PDB file of C-alpha atoms in Angstrom:
ATOM      1  CA  MET A  30     -39.373  34.590  21.196  1.00  0.00           C
ATOM      2  CA  ASN A  31     -42.260  34.177  19.026  1.00  0.00           C
ATOM      3  CA  LYS A  32     -42.066  31.924  16.562  1.00  0.00           C
ATOM      4  CA  LEU A  33     -41.275  34.310  13.744  1.00  0.00           C
ATOM      5  CA  ASN A  34     -38.244  35.368  14.960  1.00  0.00           C
ATOM      6  CA  ILE A  35     -36.917  32.249  15.863  1.00  0.00           C
ATOM      7  CA  THR A  36     -37.438  31.246  12.376  1.00  0.00           C
ATOM      8  CA  LEU A  37     -35.572  34.017  11.135  1.00  0.00           C
ATOM      9  CA  PHE A  38     -32.865  33.112  13.673  1.00  0.00           C
ATOM     10  CA  LEU A  39     -32.551  29.583  12.291  1.00  0.00           C
ATOM     11  CA  TYR A  40     -32.582  31.002   8.736  1.00  0.00           C
ATOM     12  CA  LEU A  41     -29.476  33.547   9.604  1.00  0.00           C
ATOM     13  CA  LEU A  42     -27.492  30.914  11.641  1.00  0.00           C
ATOM     14  CA  LEU A  43     -28.056  28.728   8.641  1.00  0.00           C
ATOM     15  CA  LEU A  44     -26.052  31.606   6.633  1.00  0.00           C
ATOM     16  CA  ILE A  45     -22.836  31.835   9.004  1.00  0.00           C
ATOM     17  CA  PRO A  46     -20.004  30.095   7.499  1.00  0.00           C
ATOM     18  CA  CYS A  47     -19.867  26.519   9.257  1.00  0.00           C
ATOM     19  CA  ASN A  48     -16.429  26.228  11.287  1.00  0.00           C
ATOM     20  CA  SER A  49     -13.831  24.100   9.429  1.00  0.00           C
ATOM     21  CA  SER A  50     -11.529  24.425  12.232  1.00  0.00           C
ATOM     22  CA  SER A  51     -11.523  21.020  12.202  1.00  0.00           C
ATOM     23  CA  GLN A  52      -9.897  20.477   8.888  1.00  0.00           C
ATOM     24  CA  ALA A  53      -6.806  22.316   9.442  1.00  0.00           C
ATOM     25  CA  PHE A  54      -4.165  21.126   7.543  1.00  0.00           C
ATOM     26  CA  ARG A  55      -0.570  19.912   9.923  1.00  0.00           C
ATOM     27  CA  LYS A  56       2.255  20.080   8.954  1.00  0.00           C
ATOM     28  CA  ILE A  57       4.018  16.981   8.112  1.00  0.00           C
ATOM     29  CA  ASN A  58       7.844  17.090   9.682  1.00  0.00           C
ATOM     30  CA  GLY A  59      10.134  15.266   7.386  1.00  0.00           C
ATOM     31  CA  PHE A  60       8.681  16.731   3.642  1.00  0.00           C
ATOM     32  CA  SER A  61       9.703  19.476   2.652  1.00  0.00           C
ATOM     33  CA  LYS A  62       8.302  23.144   2.900  1.00  0.00           C
ATOM     34  CA  ALA A  63       7.435  23.248  -0.424  1.00  0.00           C
ATOM     35  CA  VAL A  64       5.271  20.149  -0.299  1.00  0.00           C
ATOM     36  CA  ASN A  65       4.018  20.899   2.668  1.00  0.00           C
ATOM     37  CA  GLU A  66       2.282  24.086   1.087  1.00  0.00           C
ATOM     38  CA  ARG A  67       1.274  22.820  -2.129  1.00  0.00           C
ATOM     39  CA  LEU A  68      -0.995  19.547   0.171  1.00  0.00           C
ATOM     40  CA  GLU A  69      -2.160  22.060   2.080  1.00  0.00           C
ATOM     41  CA  ILE A  70      -3.675  23.909  -0.963  1.00  0.00           C
ATOM     42  CA  PHE A  71      -4.400  21.063  -2.164  1.00  0.00           C
ATOM     43  CA  LEU A  72      -6.319  19.865   1.469  1.00  0.00           C
ATOM     44  CA  ASN A  73      -8.065  23.425   1.917  1.00  0.00           C
ATOM     45  CA  SER A  74      -9.177  23.337  -1.624  1.00  0.00           C
ATOM     46  CA  THR A  75     -11.385  19.836  -1.415  1.00  0.00           C
ATOM     47  CA  ILE A  76     -13.211  21.332   1.885  1.00  0.00           C
ATOM     48  CA  THR A  77     -16.341  22.664  -0.984  1.00  0.00           C
ATOM     49  CA  LYS A  78     -16.167  19.271  -2.279  1.00  0.00           C
ATOM     50  CA  THR A  79     -19.304  17.168  -1.611  1.00  0.00           C
ATOM     51  CA  ASP A  80     -19.170  13.819  -3.294  1.00  0.00           C
ATOM     52  CA  ARG A  81     -16.304  11.471  -2.961  1.00  0.00           C
ATOM     53  CA  LYS A  82     -13.218  12.558  -1.700  1.00  0.00           C
ATOM     54  CA  VAL A  83     -11.290   9.250  -2.249  1.00  0.00           C
ATOM     55  CA  ALA A  84      -7.108   8.969  -2.247  1.00  0.00           C
ATOM     56  CA  VAL A  85      -4.920   5.697  -3.123  1.00  0.00           C
ATOM     57  CA  PHE A  86      -1.361   4.143  -1.486  1.00  0.00           C
ATOM     58  CA  ASP A  87       0.170   1.605  -2.695  1.00  0.00           C
ATOM     59  CA  CYS A  88       1.899  -0.113   0.407  1.00  0.00           C
ATOM     60  CA  ASP A  89       5.434  -2.165   0.207  1.00  0.00           C
ATOM     61  CA  GLY A  90       7.808   0.860   0.160  1.00  0.00           C
ATOM     62  CA  THR A  91       5.255   3.415   0.109  1.00  0.00           C
ATOM     63  CA  LEU A  92       3.478   3.477   3.238  1.00  0.00           C
ATOM     64  CA  LEU A  93       6.213   0.632   4.711  1.00  0.00           C
ATOM     65  CA  GLY A  94       9.379  -0.191   5.279  1.00  0.00           C
ATOM     66  CA  GLN A  95      10.974  -2.545   2.840  1.00  0.00           C
ATOM     67  CA  ALA A  96      15.280  -2.572   3.714  1.00  0.00           C
ATOM     68  CA  PRO A  97      16.522  -5.908   4.032  1.00  0.00           C
ATOM     69  CA  PHE A  98      13.305  -7.692   2.666  1.00  0.00           C
ATOM     70  CA  TYR A  99       9.196  -7.847   1.826  1.00  0.00           C
ATOM     71  CA  LEU A 100       6.764  -8.573   4.783  1.00  0.00           C
ATOM     72  CA  SER A 101       5.010 -10.730   2.473  1.00  0.00           C
ATOM     73  CA  GLU A 102       7.320 -12.899   1.540  1.00  0.00           C
ATOM     74  CA  GLU A 103       9.409 -12.934   4.691  1.00  0.00           C
ATOM     75  CA  ALA A 104       5.856 -14.068   5.964  1.00  0.00           C
ATOM     76  CA  ILE A 105       5.612 -16.763   3.664  1.00  0.00           C
ATOM     77  CA  TYR A 106       9.258 -17.747   3.944  1.00  0.00           C
ATOM     78  CA  SER A 107       9.012 -17.901   8.158  1.00  0.00           C
ATOM     79  CA  TYR A 108       5.941 -19.970   7.686  1.00  0.00           C
ATOM     80  CA  ALA A 109       7.831 -22.340   5.459  1.00  0.00           C
ATOM     81  CA  LYS A 110      10.357 -22.489   8.195  1.00  0.00           C
ATOM     82  CA  ALA A 111       8.731 -22.911  10.648  1.00  0.00           C
ATOM     83  CA  ASN A 112       6.623 -25.614   9.048  1.00  0.00           C
ATOM     84  CA  PHE A 113       7.835 -27.153   6.024  1.00  0.00           C
ATOM     85  CA  TYR A 114      11.595 -26.949   5.726  1.00  0.00           C
ATOM     86  CA  LYS A 115      13.094 -29.911   6.159  1.00  0.00           C
ATOM     87  CA  LYS A 116      10.032 -32.640   6.184  1.00  0.00           C
ATOM     88  CA  GLU A 117       9.832 -35.140   4.427  1.00  0.00           C
ATOM     89  CA  ASP A 118       5.702 -35.412   4.488  1.00  0.00           C
ATOM     90  CA  GLU A 119       3.887 -34.810   1.139  1.00  0.00           C
ATOM     91  CA  LEU A 120       1.822 -31.942   2.622  1.00  0.00           C
ATOM     92  CA  SER A 121       5.818 -30.105   3.016  1.00  0.00           C
ATOM     93  CA  LYS A 122       7.549 -31.518  -0.200  1.00  0.00           C
ATOM     94  CA  VAL A 123       4.187 -29.726  -1.905  1.00  0.00           C
ATOM     95  CA  LYS A 124       4.821 -26.489   0.193  1.00  0.00           C
ATOM     96  CA  MET A 125       8.662 -26.334  -0.081  1.00  0.00           C
ATOM     97  CA  ASN A 126       7.851 -26.666  -4.188  1.00  0.00           C
ATOM     98  CA  TYR A 127       5.710 -23.917  -3.609  1.00  0.00           C
ATOM     99  CA  VAL A 128       9.019 -21.865  -2.083  1.00  0.00           C
ATOM    100  CA  TYR A 129      10.911 -22.765  -4.827  1.00  0.00           C
ATOM    101  CA  GLU A 130       9.247 -21.609  -6.943  1.00  0.00           C
ATOM    102  CA  LEU A 131       8.291 -18.279  -5.163  1.00  0.00           C
ATOM    103  CA  LEU A 132      12.393 -18.159  -5.637  1.00  0.00           C
ATOM    104  CA  HIS A 133      12.461 -18.871  -9.337  1.00  0.00           C
ATOM    105  CA  PRO A 134       9.504 -17.624 -10.805  1.00  0.00           C
ATOM    106  CA  LYS A 135       9.350 -18.515 -14.569  1.00  0.00           C
ATOM    107  CA  GLU A 136       6.712 -15.919 -15.689  1.00  0.00           C
ATOM    108  CA  GLU A 137       5.313 -12.331 -15.119  1.00  0.00           C
ATOM    109  CA  TYR A 138       2.374 -14.662 -12.703  1.00  0.00           C
ATOM    110  CA  ASP A 139       4.058 -17.003 -11.441  1.00  0.00           C
ATOM    111  CA  TYR A 140       4.810 -14.723  -7.832  1.00  0.00           C
ATOM    112  CA  LEU A 141       1.527 -14.650  -7.367  1.00  0.00           C
ATOM    113  CA  GLN A 142      -0.064 -17.630  -8.766  1.00  0.00           C
ATOM    114  CA  ASN A 143       2.452 -19.193  -5.876  1.00  0.00           C
ATOM    115  CA  SER A 144       1.720 -16.625  -3.383  1.00  0.00           C
ATOM    116  CA  LEU A 145      -1.327 -17.947  -3.305  1.00  0.00           C
ATOM    117  CA  ASN A 146      -0.695 -21.990  -3.729  1.00  0.00           C
ATOM    118  CA  PHE A 147       1.454 -21.982  -0.674  1.00  0.00           C
ATOM    119  CA  LEU A 148      -1.491 -20.222   1.368  1.00  0.00           C
ATOM    120  CA  ALA A 149      -4.422 -21.975  -0.255  1.00  0.00           C
ATOM    121  CA  GLY A 150      -5.473 -24.389   2.650  1.00  0.00           C
ATOM    122  CA  LEU A 151      -5.869 -21.991   5.269  1.00  0.00           C
ATOM    123  CA  SER A 152      -8.251 -20.041   6.532  1.00  0.00           C
ATOM    124  CA  PRO A 153      -8.660 -16.111   5.910  1.00  0.00           C
ATOM    125  CA  LYS A 154      -8.402 -15.928   9.834  1.00  0.00           C
ATOM    126  CA  GLU A 155      -5.302 -17.977   9.984  1.00  0.00           C
ATOM    127  CA  ILE A 156      -3.479 -16.254   7.087  1.00  0.00           C
ATOM    128  CA  GLU A 157      -4.593 -12.810   8.749  1.00  0.00           C
ATOM    129  CA  GLN A 158      -2.765 -14.004  11.528  1.00  0.00           C
ATOM    130  CA  ILE A 159       0.482 -14.885   9.291  1.00  0.00           C
ATOM    131  CA  GLY A 160       0.809 -11.017   8.512  1.00  0.00           C
ATOM    132  CA  LEU A 161      -0.059 -10.202  11.695  1.00  0.00           C
ATOM    133  CA  HIS A 162       2.565 -11.755  13.577  1.00  0.00           C
ATOM    134  CA  THR A 163       5.299 -11.278  10.955  1.00  0.00           C
ATOM    135  CA  TYR A 164       4.436  -7.313  11.223  1.00  0.00           C
ATOM    136  CA  HIS A 165       4.768  -7.152  15.271  1.00  0.00           C
ATOM    137  CA  GLU A 166       8.026  -9.507  15.206  1.00  0.00           C
ATOM    138  CA  LYS A 167       9.853  -8.126  12.413  1.00  0.00           C
ATOM    139  CA  PHE A 168       8.155  -4.971  10.261  1.00  0.00           C
ATOM    140  CA  HIS A 169       6.692  -3.365  13.798  1.00  0.00           C
ATOM    141  CA  GLY A 170       7.614   0.844  13.185  1.00  0.00           C
ATOM    142  CA  LYS A 171       8.416   0.281   9.938  1.00  0.00           C
ATOM    143  CA  PHE A 172       5.301   2.838   8.727  1.00  0.00           C
ATOM    144  CA  TYR A 173       6.623   5.932   7.701  1.00  0.00           C
ATOM    145  CA  PRO A 174       5.595   8.518  10.198  1.00  0.00           C
ATOM    146  CA  GLU A 175       5.949  10.813   7.352  1.00  0.00           C
ATOM    147  CA  MET A 176       2.981   8.805   5.145  1.00  0.00           C
ATOM    148  CA  LYS A 177       1.085   8.404   8.290  1.00  0.00           C
ATOM    149  CA  GLN A 178       0.952  12.329   9.446  1.00  0.00           C
ATOM    150  CA  LEU A 179      -0.086  12.467   5.346  1.00  0.00           C
ATOM    151  CA  LEU A 180      -3.349  10.221   6.074  1.00  0.00           C
ATOM    152  CA  GLU A 181      -4.643  11.639   8.805  1.00  0.00           C
ATOM    153  CA  ASN A 182      -4.439  14.830   7.755  1.00  0.00           C
ATOM    154  CA  LEU A 183      -6.694  13.368   4.788  1.00  0.00           C
ATOM    155  CA  LYS A 184      -8.762  11.891   7.522  1.00  0.00           C
ATOM    156  CA  GLU A 185      -9.318  15.083   9.024  1.00  0.00           C
ATOM    157  CA  TYR A 186      -9.950  16.398   5.523  1.00  0.00           C
ATOM    158  CA  GLY A 187     -12.651  13.233   5.075  1.00  0.00           C
ATOM    159  CA  PHE A 188     -11.115  11.479   2.938  1.00  0.00           C
ATOM    160  CA  GLU A 189     -11.852   7.869   2.088  1.00  0.00           C
ATOM    161  CA  ILE A 190      -8.396   6.232   1.935  1.00  0.00           C
ATOM    162  CA  TRP A 191      -7.739   2.879   0.139  1.00  0.00           C
ATOM    163  CA  ILE A 192      -4.656   0.716   0.130  1.00  0.00           C
ATOM    164  CA  ILE A 193      -3.775  -1.774  -3.751  1.00  0.00           C
ATOM    165  CA  THR A 194      -0.731  -3.819  -2.767  1.00  0.00           C
ATOM    166  CA  ALA A 195       0.193  -6.580  -5.395  1.00  0.00           C
ATOM    167  CA  SER A 196       0.744  -8.612  -1.867  1.00  0.00           C
ATOM    168  CA  THR A 197      -1.992 -11.477  -0.768  1.00  0.00           C
ATOM    169  CA  GLU A 198      -5.101  -9.499   0.734  1.00  0.00           C
ATOM    170  CA  VAL A 199      -6.189 -11.093   3.297  1.00  0.00           C
ATOM    171  CA  LEU A 200      -2.398 -11.454   4.357  1.00  0.00           C
ATOM    172  CA  TYR A 201      -2.306  -7.631   4.673  1.00  0.00           C
ATOM    173  CA  GLN A 202      -5.366  -6.657   5.825  1.00  0.00           C
ATOM    174  CA  GLY A 203      -5.133  -7.784   9.254  1.00  0.00           C
ATOM    175  CA  PHE A 204      -1.672  -5.668  10.289  1.00  0.00           C
ATOM    176  CA  ILE A 205      -2.927  -2.507   8.121  1.00  0.00           C
ATOM    177  CA  ASN A 206      -6.387  -1.989   9.790  1.00  0.00           C
ATOM    178  CA  GLN A 207      -4.239  -2.799  12.920  1.00  0.00           C
ATOM    179  CA  GLU A 208      -1.879   0.278  12.969  1.00  0.00           C
ATOM    180  CA  LEU A 209      -3.539   2.452  10.172  1.00  0.00           C
ATOM    181  CA  GLY A 210      -7.212   2.103  11.096  1.00  0.00           C
ATOM    182  CA  ILE A 211      -8.411   1.324   7.288  1.00  0.00           C
ATOM    183  CA  PRO A 212     -10.952  -0.267   7.135  1.00  0.00           C
ATOM    184  CA  LYS A 213     -10.415  -3.826   5.641  1.00  0.00           C
ATOM    185  CA  GLU A 214     -12.819  -3.560   3.242  1.00  0.00           C
ATOM    186  CA  ARG A 215     -11.100  -0.445   1.440  1.00  0.00           C
ATOM    187  CA  ILE A 216      -7.488  -2.873   1.692  1.00  0.00           C
ATOM    188  CA  ILE A 217      -7.576  -4.216  -2.139  1.00  0.00           C
ATOM    189  CA  GLY A 218      -5.186  -7.069  -2.736  1.00  0.00           C
ATOM    190  CA  MET A 219      -4.078  -9.799  -4.602  1.00  0.00           C
ATOM    191  CA  LYS A 220      -7.903 -11.886  -3.986  1.00  0.00           C
ATOM    192  CA  SER A 221      -8.532 -15.707  -3.973  1.00  0.00           C
ATOM    193  CA  VAL A 222     -11.800 -17.315  -4.440  1.00  0.00           C
ATOM    194  CA  ILE A 223     -12.558 -17.906  -0.589  1.00  0.00           C
ATOM    195  CA  THR A 224     -14.911 -21.568  -0.744  1.00  0.00           C
ATOM    196  CA  ALA A 225     -17.906 -21.872   0.392  1.00  0.00           C
ATOM    197  CA  ASP A 226     -16.429 -23.632   3.831  1.00  0.00           C
ATOM    198  CA  ASN A 227     -14.299 -20.666   4.041  1.00  0.00           C
ATOM    199  CA  ILE A 228     -11.031 -22.054   3.275  1.00  0.00           C
ATOM    200  CA  VAL A 229      -8.539 -19.832   0.638  1.00  0.00           C
ATOM    201  CA  SER A 230      -8.703 -21.487  -2.208  1.00  0.00           C
ATOM    202  CA  ASN A 231      -5.770 -21.482  -4.508  1.00  0.00           C
ATOM    203  CA  GLN A 232      -7.983 -19.568  -8.002  1.00  0.00           C
ATOM    204  CA  LEU A 233      -6.885 -15.929  -8.609  1.00  0.00           C
ATOM    205  CA  MET A 234      -9.425 -13.215  -8.913  1.00  0.00           C
ATOM    206  CA  ILE A 235      -8.676 -10.484 -11.443  1.00  0.00           C
ATOM    207  CA  PRO A 236      -7.732  -7.564 -11.828  1.00  0.00           C
ATOM    208  CA  TYR A 237      -4.513  -9.066 -10.350  1.00  0.00           C
ATOM    209  CA  PRO A 238      -3.713  -5.673  -8.669  1.00  0.00           C
ATOM    210  CA  GLN A 239       0.170  -5.275 -10.531  1.00  0.00           C
ATOM    211  CA  ASP A 240       1.211  -2.752 -13.070  1.00  0.00           C
ATOM    212  CA  ASN A 241      -1.930  -1.214 -15.258  1.00  0.00           C
ATOM    213  CA  GLY A 242      -4.062  -3.965 -12.542  1.00  0.00           C
ATOM    214  CA  LYS A 243      -4.023  -1.712 -10.041  1.00  0.00           C
ATOM    215  CA  ALA A 244      -6.021   0.766 -12.221  1.00  0.00           C
ATOM    216  CA  GLU A 245      -8.354  -1.822 -12.665  1.00  0.00           C
ATOM    217  CA  ALA A 246      -8.735  -2.429  -9.167  1.00  0.00           C
ATOM    218  CA  ILE A 247      -9.261   1.082  -8.750  1.00  0.00           C
ATOM    219  CA  ASN A 248     -11.936   1.328 -11.734  1.00  0.00           C
ATOM    220  CA  THR A 249     -12.833  -2.342 -10.387  1.00  0.00           C
ATOM    221  CA  TYR A 250     -13.726  -1.869  -6.310  1.00  0.00           C
ATOM    222  CA  ILE A 251     -13.684   1.631  -5.975  1.00  0.00           C
ATOM    223  CA  LYS A 252     -15.656   3.355  -8.753  1.00  0.00           C
ATOM    224  CA  THR A 253     -14.498   6.173  -8.712  1.00  0.00           C
ATOM    225  CA  GLN A 254     -11.183   8.627  -9.671  1.00  0.00           C
ATOM    226  CA  PRO A 255      -9.182   8.759  -7.023  1.00  0.00           C
ATOM    227  CA  LEU A 256      -7.996  13.265  -6.222  1.00  0.00           C
ATOM    228  CA  LEU A 257      -4.772  11.619  -4.739  1.00  0.00           C
ATOM    229  CA  VAL A 258      -2.661   8.592  -5.268  1.00  0.00           C
ATOM    230  CA  ALA A 259       0.276   7.687  -4.029  1.00  0.00           C
ATOM    231  CA  GLY A 260       3.429   4.865  -4.981  1.00  0.00           C
ATOM    232  CA  ASN A 261       7.282   4.455  -4.983  1.00  0.00           C
ATOM    233  CA  SER A 262       7.866   1.983  -8.237  1.00  0.00           C
ATOM    234  CA  ARG A 263       7.029   1.401 -12.041  1.00  0.00           C
ATOM    235  CA  GLY A 264       4.034  -1.410 -10.584  1.00  0.00           C
ATOM    236  CA  ASP A 265       2.083   1.903  -9.371  1.00  0.00           C
ATOM    237  CA  MET A 266       2.449   4.350 -12.556  1.00  0.00           C
ATOM    238  CA  GLU A 267      -0.614   3.505 -13.813  1.00  0.00           C
ATOM    239  CA  MET A 268      -2.918   3.677 -10.797  1.00  0.00           C
ATOM    240  CA  MET A 269      -1.120   7.282 -10.140  1.00  0.00           C
ATOM    241  CA  ASN A 270      -1.879   8.365 -13.767  1.00  0.00           C
ATOM    242  CA  LEU A 271      -5.496   8.098 -12.737  1.00  0.00           C
ATOM    243  CA  ALA A 272      -5.135  10.830  -9.405  1.00  0.00           C
ATOM    244  CA  SER A 273      -6.564  13.556 -10.884  1.00  0.00           C
ATOM    245  CA  LYS A 274      -5.520  16.024  -8.055  1.00  0.00           C
ATOM    246  CA  ILE A 275      -1.862  14.826  -6.871  1.00  0.00           C
ATOM    247  CA  LYS A 276       0.577  12.482  -7.236  1.00  0.00           C
ATOM    248  CA  ILE A 277       2.922  11.474  -4.791  1.00  0.00           C
ATOM    249  CA  ILE A 278       6.049   9.327  -5.417  1.00  0.00           C
ATOM    250  CA  VAL A 279       8.414   7.921  -2.327  1.00  0.00           C
ATOM    251  CA  ASN A 280      11.558   7.491  -2.443  1.00  0.00           C
ATOM    252  CA  PRO A 281      12.079   7.341  -6.964  1.00  0.00           C
ATOM    253  CA  ASP A 282      14.525   4.662  -7.781  1.00  0.00           C
ATOM    254  CA  ASN A 283      17.346   6.642  -9.889  1.00  0.00           C
ATOM    255  CA  THR A 284      19.223   4.296 -10.253  1.00  0.00           C
ATOM    256  CA  TYR A 285      18.428   1.536 -11.847  1.00  0.00           C
ATOM    257  CA  ILE A 286      16.911   1.623 -14.961  1.00  0.00           C
ATOM    258  CA  GLU A 287      13.727  -0.646 -15.209  1.00  0.00           C
ATOM    259  CA  ASN A 288      13.881  -3.153 -17.288  1.00  0.00           C
ATOM    260  CA  GLY A 289      11.396  -5.491 -18.754  1.00  0.00           C
ATOM    261  CA  LYS A 290       8.089  -6.017 -21.698  1.00  0.00           C
ATOM    262  CA  HIS A 291       5.645  -4.185 -18.685  1.00  0.00           C
ATOM    263  CA  LEU A 292       7.554  -0.744 -19.042  1.00  0.00           C
ATOM    264  CA  GLY A 293       5.205   1.252 -20.658  1.00  0.00           C
ATOM    265  CA  ALA A 294       5.754   5.066 -20.628  1.00  0.00           C
ATOM    266  CA  MET A 295       8.241   4.550 -18.102  1.00  0.00           C
ATOM    267  CA  LYS A 296      10.775   2.816 -20.998  1.00  0.00           C
ATOM    268  CA  GLY A 297      13.662   4.457 -21.186  1.00  0.00           C
ATOM    269  CA  TYR A 298      12.967   6.503 -17.522  1.00  0.00           C
ATOM    270  CA  THR A 299      14.507   5.470 -14.031  1.00  0.00           C
ATOM    271  CA  VAL A 300      11.083   5.884 -11.487  1.00  0.00           C
ATOM    272  CA  LYS A 301      12.665   9.562 -10.044  1.00  0.00           C
ATOM    273  CA  GLU A 302      13.197  10.937 -14.369  1.00  0.00           C
ATOM    274  CA  TYR A 303      10.047   9.112 -15.039  1.00  0.00           C
ATOM    275  CA  TRP A 304       7.795  11.506 -12.543  1.00  0.00           C
ATOM    276  CA  ASN A 305      10.047  13.818 -12.502  1.00  0.00           C
ATOM    277  CA  GLN A 306       8.202  15.593 -16.146  1.00  0.00           C
ATOM    278  CA  ASP A 307       4.979  15.464 -14.442  1.00  0.00           C
ATOM    279  CA  PRO A 308       4.365  19.250 -12.215  1.00  0.00           C
ATOM    280  CA  ASP A 309       1.428  17.534 -10.321  1.00  0.00           C
ATOM    281  CA  CYS A 310       3.943  14.580  -9.279  1.00  0.00           C
ATOM    282  CA  LEU A 311       5.152  15.481  -5.441  1.00  0.00           C
ATOM    283  CA  GLU A 312       8.725  13.857  -4.708  1.00  0.00           C
ATOM    284  CA  VAL A 313       9.485  12.949  -0.867  1.00  0.00           C
ATOM    285  CA  TYR A 314      11.770  10.550   1.254  1.00  0.00           C
ATOM    286  CA  CYS A 315      11.287   8.884   4.178  1.00  0.00           C
ATOM    287  CA  ASN A 316      13.689   6.574   6.218  1.00  0.00           C
ATOM    288  CA  ASP A 317      14.153   2.590   4.887  1.00  0.00           C
ATOM    289  CA  VAL A 318      16.637   1.446   7.366  1.00  0.00           C
ATOM    290  CA  ASN A 319      17.414  -2.419   7.784  1.00  0.00           C
ATOM    291  CA  ASP A 320      17.655  -2.861  11.502  1.00  0.00           C
ATOM    292  CA  HIS A 321      20.414  -5.684  11.854  1.00  0.00           C
ATOM    293  CA  LYS A 322      19.069  -7.124  14.984  1.00  0.00           C
ATOM    294  CA  ILE A 323      16.698  -9.100  13.101  1.00  0.00           C
ATOM    295  CA  SER A 324      17.046 -12.623  11.866  1.00  0.00           C
ATOM    296  CA  TYR A 325      15.213 -12.898   8.816  1.00  0.00           C
ATOM    297  CA  ALA A 326      13.930 -16.475   6.644  1.00  0.00           C
ATOM    298  CA  SER A 327      14.158 -14.381   3.611  1.00  0.00           C
ATOM    299  CA  GLU A 328      18.228 -14.454   3.846  1.00  0.00           C
ATOM    300  CA  GLU A 329      17.988 -17.925   5.073  1.00  0.00           C
ATOM    301  CA  PHE A 330      16.122 -19.067   1.621  1.00  0.00           C
ATOM    302  CA  GLY A 331      18.919 -16.377   0.030  1.00  0.00           C
ATOM    303  CA  ILE A 332      16.467 -13.487  -1.024  1.00  0.00           C
ATOM    304  CA  THR A 333      18.401 -10.283  -1.969  1.00  0.00           C
ATOM    305  CA  PRO A 334      17.782  -7.633   0.361  1.00  0.00           C
ATOM    306  CA  ASN A 335      16.498  -4.821  -0.917  1.00  0.00           C
ATOM    307  CA  GLN A 336      17.896  -1.401  -1.346  1.00  0.00           C
ATOM    308  CA  GLU A 337      17.903   0.952   1.709  1.00  0.00           C
ATOM    309  CA  HIS A 338      16.553   4.212   1.481  1.00  0.00           C
ATOM    310  CA  LYS A 339      18.334   7.442   2.945  1.00  0.00           C
ATOM    311  CA  LYS A 340      16.186  10.638   3.635  1.00  0.00           C
ATOM    312  CA  ASN A 341      17.205  13.412   1.159  1.00  0.00           C
ATOM    313  CA  LYS A 342      18.814  16.189   3.217  1.00  0.00           C
TER     314      LYS A 342
END
């Protein structure tokens, strides 16, 4: 074959459409036929997209079960019980006072600050290990299988997957990275200044990833509009409304009317009612059940269990 023929052959080869079989949608068991069809159409529409494809997820209640308690709280209370509870040294008294403040927050951001106050003084690695230990001891298997299938589909279609959580960033990065394979730098949570000698301080960094702060975190750290955003509560509303194509609400609450001074556009609605108005929002349900064989420090400290969510048949 001469050079001219080789050149012509290569040119014709380039004209042949690329095989996109690696970007084939896989049905998500547990999601309805209608939801699967919407997701398949959406994902296939992104195949030819050449710029960044970003999907953003809340963690607790969206990817990870929260019945009967939140992992971030359980991690702190378990560590407090093992290291400081009923001890009389000065450090233990200070740390247990932060636990008391967590149990009885006075202002909106007291919870964030006192979580950080409690963990401050440890290295990022030590805090990461607390999260990993809590996950493997009490929350292993609580990532929703339906949402894990969705993440795998997004990866197949070349999406950047990001997590934005109001929980402490270094507490969550280890077990999320280990379980879901999401790079730690794409797991954004409550951040604090880490000192030159690699110690976590109690100096909160803004934006606080809570309510409107989650949308600010997208603009600050991700720096592009996501195509898909998923959440489960009022705190995810602003970031979900940044999605340009698809929003996903997981186990939406329809029995409790959200209240407080930061309702915004959700005032007067339940979470379910609010999102049912949006044609771009898909409603999905995942099992979130309590393993009654596990002993939780949160219960011992008087935390009221979260509501268990059953799959909507």
